[in-house]
Amino acid sequence: MRRRWLMAAGGLLGAVVLLVWWQRQRAPIAPPAVAFPAPTSDASQRIEQRLADDHTFRNDVLFLLAATLRDRCQPAQVGLLARMANRASLPVLAAVSAVTQRDPSLDRPIYQYIQHRADATQCGQPLQMPLAGGRSMAVDIEQYARTFPDSYFDPQRSSEPRDFGGLSLQQRAGNACNSVVYSVLPLGGTDWRCSSLRANARARVRGLCEDELRRQHGGIGGELDMAVGQGMQSAVVSAIAALPEDCR
């Protein structure tokens, strides 16, 4: 368990790469007069074919599109999606990296594709993402943000994560306890029973963490330290042990 706490703390360092790469200067709400140049027609077709065929790649590209577009359209919330992705230990960039490792010629075109589409999209306009069979999926960016991080795996999700109790994205991203919650109770999987039980357990673990923060530091602001982790370790182990074995 101690190793898990160290991994959770270490995971915070990953935010640096993601936030530096995607945090942008405040920009006008309208698309820029000259949008970022698109990749070549051939590269765009190859990227969109992969988006249609590989849902993990589509999840990654959609997240990066949403984060980039939202940073322009919601300048007061710059970096929040990236920060919450890190809190939730989401595998962002993993699928994009896998694609560029197999086909290095798509490395820069993928970046161009994301920037061009984000720059050319009006604020409030849904993003159209390719699906298999020539179909497409319309994704409302603000709905995506409201239901994040669950929406990373389910982009058209309409209900907010119930384990958050109506907290805003800013409050979710600012809660250091989520770095622990998602490291021991990750998202993903298709078993609805486990998903429901894990959501309940996440709410419990988050509450235990916040109680320990208040006990040791007088509030829930700031980041976690090892003392907080050690103070709630046995309670977290018990909460996880209460789950069916195949849901842990």
CSV table of C-alpha atoms in Angstrom, one decimal:
chain,number,residue,atom,x,y,z
A,1,MET,CA,0.0,0.0,0.0
A,2,ARG,CA,2.9,2.3,0.8
A,3,ARG,CA,4.1,1.8,-2.8
A,4,ARG,CA,0.7,2.9,-4.0
A,5,TRP,CA,0.9,6.2,-2.1
A,6,LEU,CA,4.4,6.8,-3.5
A,7,MET,CA,3.0,6.1,-7.0
A,8,ALA,CA,0.1,8.5,-6.5
A,9,ALA,CA,2.4,11.2,-5.4
A,10,GLY,CA,4.8,10.5,-8.2
A,11,GLY,CA,1.9,10.7,-10.7
A,12,LEU,CA,1.6,14.4,-9.9
A,13,LEU,CA,4.8,15.0,-11.7
A,14,GLY,CA,3.2,13.8,-14.9
A,15,ALA,CA,1.0,16.9,-14.8
A,16,VAL,CA,4.0,19.0,-15.7
A,17,VAL,CA,4.3,17.5,-19.1
A,18,LEU,CA,0.6,17.6,-19.8
A,19,LEU,CA,0.0,21.1,-18.5
A,20,VAL,CA,3.1,22.6,-20.1
A,21,TRP,CA,2.2,21.1,-23.5
A,22,TRP,CA,-1.5,22.1,-23.5
A,23,GLN,CA,-1.7,25.3,-21.3
A,24,ARG,CA,-2.1,28.2,-23.6
A,25,GLN,CA,-2.2,32.0,-23.5
A,26,ARG,CA,-5.7,33.6,-23.1
A,27,ALA,CA,-7.2,34.0,-26.5
A,28,PRO,CA,-10.3,35.6,-28.1
A,29,ILE,CA,-13.5,33.5,-27.8
A,30,ALA,CA,-13.9,33.5,-31.6
A,31,PRO,CA,-11.6,31.3,-33.7
A,32,PRO,CA,-8.4,33.1,-34.8
A,33,ALA,CA,-8.5,34.9,-38.1
A,34,VAL,CA,-6.0,32.5,-39.5
A,35,ALA,CA,-6.5,29.0,-38.1
A,36,PHE,CA,-3.5,26.7,-37.4
A,37,PRO,CA,-2.6,25.0,-40.7
A,38,ALA,CA,-4.2,21.6,-41.3
A,39,PRO,CA,-2.1,18.5,-42.1
A,40,THR,CA,-2.0,17.3,-45.6
A,41,SER,CA,-5.1,15.6,-47.0
A,42,ASP,CA,-3.5,12.2,-47.0
A,43,ALA,CA,-2.4,12.6,-43.3
A,44,SER,CA,-5.9,13.8,-42.3
A,45,GLN,CA,-7.5,10.8,-44.0
A,46,ARG,CA,-5.1,8.4,-42.2
A,47,ILE,CA,-5.8,10.1,-38.8
A,48,GLU,CA,-9.5,10.1,-39.3
A,49,GLN,CA,-9.4,6.4,-40.3
A,50,ARG,CA,-7.6,5.6,-37.1
A,51,LEU,CA,-10.1,7.7,-35.1
A,52,ALA,CA,-12.9,5.6,-36.6
A,53,ASP,CA,-11.2,2.2,-36.0
A,54,ASP,CA,-9.5,2.8,-32.7
A,55,HIS,CA,-11.7,4.0,-29.8
A,56,THR,CA,-8.7,4.5,-27.4
A,57,PHE,CA,-7.0,6.7,-30.0
A,58,ARG,CA,-10.3,8.6,-30.4
A,59,ASN,CA,-10.6,9.1,-26.7
A,60,ASP,CA,-7.1,10.6,-26.5
A,61,VAL,CA,-7.6,12.9,-29.5
A,62,LEU,CA,-11.0,14.0,-28.3
A,63,PHE,CA,-9.6,14.8,-24.9
A,64,LEU,CA,-6.8,16.9,-26.4
A,65,LEU,CA,-9.2,18.6,-28.7
A,66,ALA,CA,-11.6,19.4,-25.8
A,67,ALA,CA,-8.8,20.6,-23.6
A,68,THR,CA,-7.4,22.9,-26.3
A,69,LEU,CA,-10.8,24.3,-27.4
A,70,ARG,CA,-11.9,24.8,-23.8
A,71,ASP,CA,-8.8,26.7,-22.9
A,72,ARG,CA,-9.7,29.2,-25.6
A,73,CYS,CA,-13.4,29.4,-24.9
A,74,GLN,CA,-13.2,29.2,-21.1
A,75,PRO,CA,-10.0,31.3,-20.3
A,76,ALA,CA,-10.9,31.4,-16.6
A,77,GLN,CA,-10.6,27.6,-16.5
A,78,VAL,CA,-7.4,27.1,-18.5
A,79,GLY,CA,-5.7,23.8,-17.8
A,80,LEU,CA,-8.5,22.3,-15.7
A,81,LEU,CA,-9.2,19.3,-18.0
A,82,ALA,CA,-5.5,18.5,-18.1
A,83,ARG,CA,-5.2,18.8,-14.3
A,84,MET,CA,-8.2,16.6,-13.7
A,85,ALA,CA,-6.9,14.0,-16.2
A,86,ASN,CA,-3.8,13.8,-14.1
A,87,ARG,CA,-5.8,13.6,-10.8
A,88,ALA,CA,-7.8,10.8,-12.2
A,89,SER,CA,-4.7,8.9,-13.5
A,90,LEU,CA,-6.2,8.8,-17.0
A,91,PRO,CA,-4.1,7.2,-19.8
A,92,VAL,CA,-4.0,10.4,-21.8
A,93,LEU,CA,-1.4,10.5,-24.6
A,94,ALA,CA,-0.9,6.7,-24.3
A,95,ALA,CA,-2.9,5.8,-27.4
A,96,VAL,CA,-1.6,8.8,-29.4
A,97,SER,CA,2.0,7.7,-28.5
A,98,ALA,CA,1.2,4.1,-29.5
A,99,VAL,CA,0.0,5.3,-32.9
A,100,THR,CA,3.0,7.5,-33.5
A,101,GLN,CA,5.4,4.7,-32.5
A,102,ARG,CA,3.9,2.5,-35.1
A,103,ASP,CA,3.7,5.3,-37.7
A,104,PRO,CA,6.2,8.1,-36.8
A,105,SER,CA,5.1,10.0,-40.0
A,106,LEU,CA,1.9,10.9,-38.2
A,107,ASP,CA,3.6,12.5,-35.2
A,108,ARG,CA,3.4,16.2,-36.3
A,109,PRO,CA,0.2,15.7,-38.4
A,110,ILE,CA,-1.7,14.6,-35.3
A,111,TYR,CA,-0.6,17.8,-33.5
A,112,GLN,CA,-1.6,19.8,-36.6
A,113,TYR,CA,-4.9,18.1,-36.8
A,114,ILE,CA,-5.8,18.8,-33.2
A,115,GLN,CA,-4.7,22.4,-33.3
A,116,HIS,CA,-6.4,23.1,-36.7
A,117,ARG,CA,-9.7,21.6,-35.6
A,118,ALA,CA,-9.6,23.4,-32.2
A,119,ASP,CA,-8.9,26.7,-33.9
A,120,ALA,CA,-11.5,26.3,-36.5
A,121,THR,CA,-14.3,25.3,-34.1
A,122,GLN,CA,-16.7,28.0,-32.7
A,123,CYS,CA,-17.2,28.0,-29.0
A,124,GLY,CA,-20.3,26.1,-28.1
A,125,GLN,CA,-20.2,24.1,-31.4
A,126,PRO,CA,-20.2,20.3,-30.9
A,127,LEU,CA,-17.1,18.4,-32.0
A,128,GLN,CA,-17.8,15.8,-34.7
A,129,MET,CA,-15.7,12.7,-34.2
A,130,PRO,CA,-15.5,9.9,-36.8
A,131,LEU,CA,-16.9,6.5,-36.1
A,132,ALA,CA,-16.7,3.2,-37.9
A,133,GLY,CA,-18.9,2.7,-40.9
A,134,GLY,CA,-18.8,6.4,-42.0
A,135,ARG,CA,-20.8,7.5,-39.0
A,136,SER,CA,-19.9,10.3,-36.6
A,137,MET,CA,-20.4,11.3,-33.0
A,138,ALA,CA,-21.3,14.8,-31.8
A,139,VAL,CA,-19.6,15.7,-28.5
A,140,ASP,CA,-20.7,18.7,-26.5
A,141,ILE,CA,-17.6,20.1,-24.9
A,142,GLU,CA,-19.2,21.6,-21.8
A,143,GLN,CA,-21.1,18.4,-21.2
A,144,TYR,CA,-17.9,16.5,-21.6
A,145,ALA,CA,-16.3,18.8,-19.0
A,146,ARG,CA,-19.2,18.5,-16.6
A,147,THR,CA,-19.0,14.7,-16.7
A,148,PHE,CA,-15.2,14.4,-16.7
A,149,PRO,CA,-13.3,12.3,-15.9
A,150,ASP,CA,-15.9,9.6,-16.6
A,151,SER,CA,-16.5,11.1,-20.1
A,152,TYR,CA,-12.9,10.3,-21.1
A,153,PHE,CA,-14.2,6.7,-21.6
A,154,ASP,CA,-17.8,7.6,-22.4
A,155,PRO,CA,-17.7,10.9,-24.4
A,156,GLN,CA,-21.4,11.3,-24.8
A,157,ARG,CA,-22.1,10.7,-21.1
A,158,SER,CA,-24.9,13.0,-19.9
A,159,SER,CA,-24.9,12.4,-16.1
A,160,GLU,CA,-22.3,13.8,-13.8
A,161,PRO,CA,-20.1,11.4,-11.8
A,162,ARG,CA,-22.3,10.6,-8.8
A,163,ASP,CA,-19.4,10.2,-6.5
A,164,PHE,CA,-18.6,13.9,-6.8
A,165,GLY,CA,-21.9,15.1,-5.3
A,166,GLY,CA,-22.3,18.0,-7.7
A,167,LEU,CA,-18.9,19.6,-7.3
A,168,SER,CA,-17.6,21.7,-10.2
A,169,LEU,CA,-14.7,20.6,-12.4
A,170,GLN,CA,-12.6,23.3,-10.7
A,171,GLN,CA,-13.3,21.8,-7.3
A,172,ARG,CA,-12.7,18.3,-8.6
A,173,ALA,CA,-9.3,19.2,-10.1
A,174,GLY,CA,-8.3,21.1,-7.0
A,175,ASN,CA,-9.0,18.3,-4.6
A,176,ALA,CA,-5.7,16.5,-3.9
A,177,CYS,CA,-7.5,13.5,-2.5
A,178,ASN,CA,-8.5,12.6,-6.1
A,179,SER,CA,-4.9,11.7,-6.8
A,180,VAL,CA,-5.3,8.9,-4.3
A,181,VAL,CA,-8.9,8.0,-5.0
A,182,TYR,CA,-8.2,7.2,-8.7
A,183,SER,CA,-4.9,5.5,-8.1
A,184,VAL,CA,-6.6,2.8,-5.9
A,185,LEU,CA,-10.0,2.9,-7.6
A,186,PRO,CA,-9.3,3.6,-11.3
A,187,LEU,CA,-12.0,4.3,-14.0
A,188,GLY,CA,-12.5,2.0,-17.0
A,189,GLY,CA,-14.0,-1.4,-17.6
A,190,THR,CA,-17.4,-2.3,-18.9
A,191,ASP,CA,-18.9,-4.1,-15.8
A,192,TRP,CA,-21.7,-1.7,-14.7
A,193,ARG,CA,-21.9,-3.4,-11.3
A,194,CYS,CA,-18.2,-2.8,-10.6
A,195,SER,CA,-18.4,0.7,-11.9
A,196,SER,CA,-21.2,1.5,-9.5
A,197,LEU,CA,-19.5,-0.1,-6.5
A,198,ARG,CA,-16.2,1.7,-7.3
A,199,ALA,CA,-18.1,5.0,-7.6
A,200,ASN,CA,-19.4,4.4,-4.1
A,201,ALA,CA,-16.0,3.4,-2.8
A,202,ARG,CA,-14.4,6.5,-4.4
A,203,ALA,CA,-16.8,8.7,-2.5
A,204,ARG,CA,-15.9,6.9,0.7
A,205,VAL,CA,-12.2,7.1,0.2
A,206,ARG,CA,-12.3,10.7,-0.8
A,207,GLY,CA,-14.2,11.4,2.4
A,208,LEU,CA,-11.7,9.6,4.5
A,209,CYS,CA,-8.8,11.5,2.8
A,210,GLU,CA,-10.5,14.8,3.4
A,211,ASP,CA,-11.2,14.0,7.0
A,212,GLU,CA,-7.5,13.1,7.5
A,213,LEU,CA,-6.5,16.4,5.8
A,214,ARG,CA,-8.7,18.4,8.1
A,215,ARG,CA,-7.4,16.5,11.2
A,216,GLN,CA,-3.8,17.1,10.3
A,217,HIS,CA,-3.9,20.4,8.5
A,218,GLY,CA,-7.2,22.1,9.4
A,219,GLY,CA,-8.6,22.1,5.8
A,220,ILE,CA,-8.6,20.2,2.5
A,221,GLY,CA,-6.6,22.7,0.5
A,222,GLY,CA,-3.1,22.0,-0.8
A,223,GLU,CA,-1.4,18.7,-1.8
A,224,LEU,CA,-1.1,15.5,0.2
A,225,ASP,CA,2.0,14.5,2.2
A,226,MET,CA,3.2,11.1,3.4
A,227,ALA,CA,1.7,11.7,6.9
A,228,VAL,CA,-1.8,12.1,5.5
A,229,GLY,CA,-1.3,8.9,3.5
A,230,GLN,CA,-0.1,7.0,6.5
A,231,GLY,CA,-2.9,8.3,8.6
A,232,MET,CA,-5.7,7.0,6.3
A,233,GLN,CA,-3.9,3.9,5.0
A,234,SER,CA,-5.8,1.3,7.1
A,235,ALA,CA,-9.2,2.9,6.3
A,236,VAL,CA,-8.5,2.9,2.6
A,237,VAL,CA,-7.4,-0.7,2.7
A,238,SER,CA,-10.6,-1.6,4.5
A,239,ALA,CA,-12.7,0.3,1.9
A,240,ILE,CA,-11.1,-1.5,-1.0
A,241,ALA,CA,-11.3,-4.9,0.8
A,242,ALA,CA,-15.1,-4.4,1.1
A,243,LEU,CA,-15.4,-4.5,-2.7
A,244,PRO,CA,-15.9,-7.9,-4.4
A,245,GLU,CA,-12.5,-9.3,-5.4
A,246,ASP,CA,-13.1,-8.9,-9.1
A,247,CYS,CA,-13.9,-5.2,-8.7
A,248,ARG,CA,-10.8,-4.2,-6.8
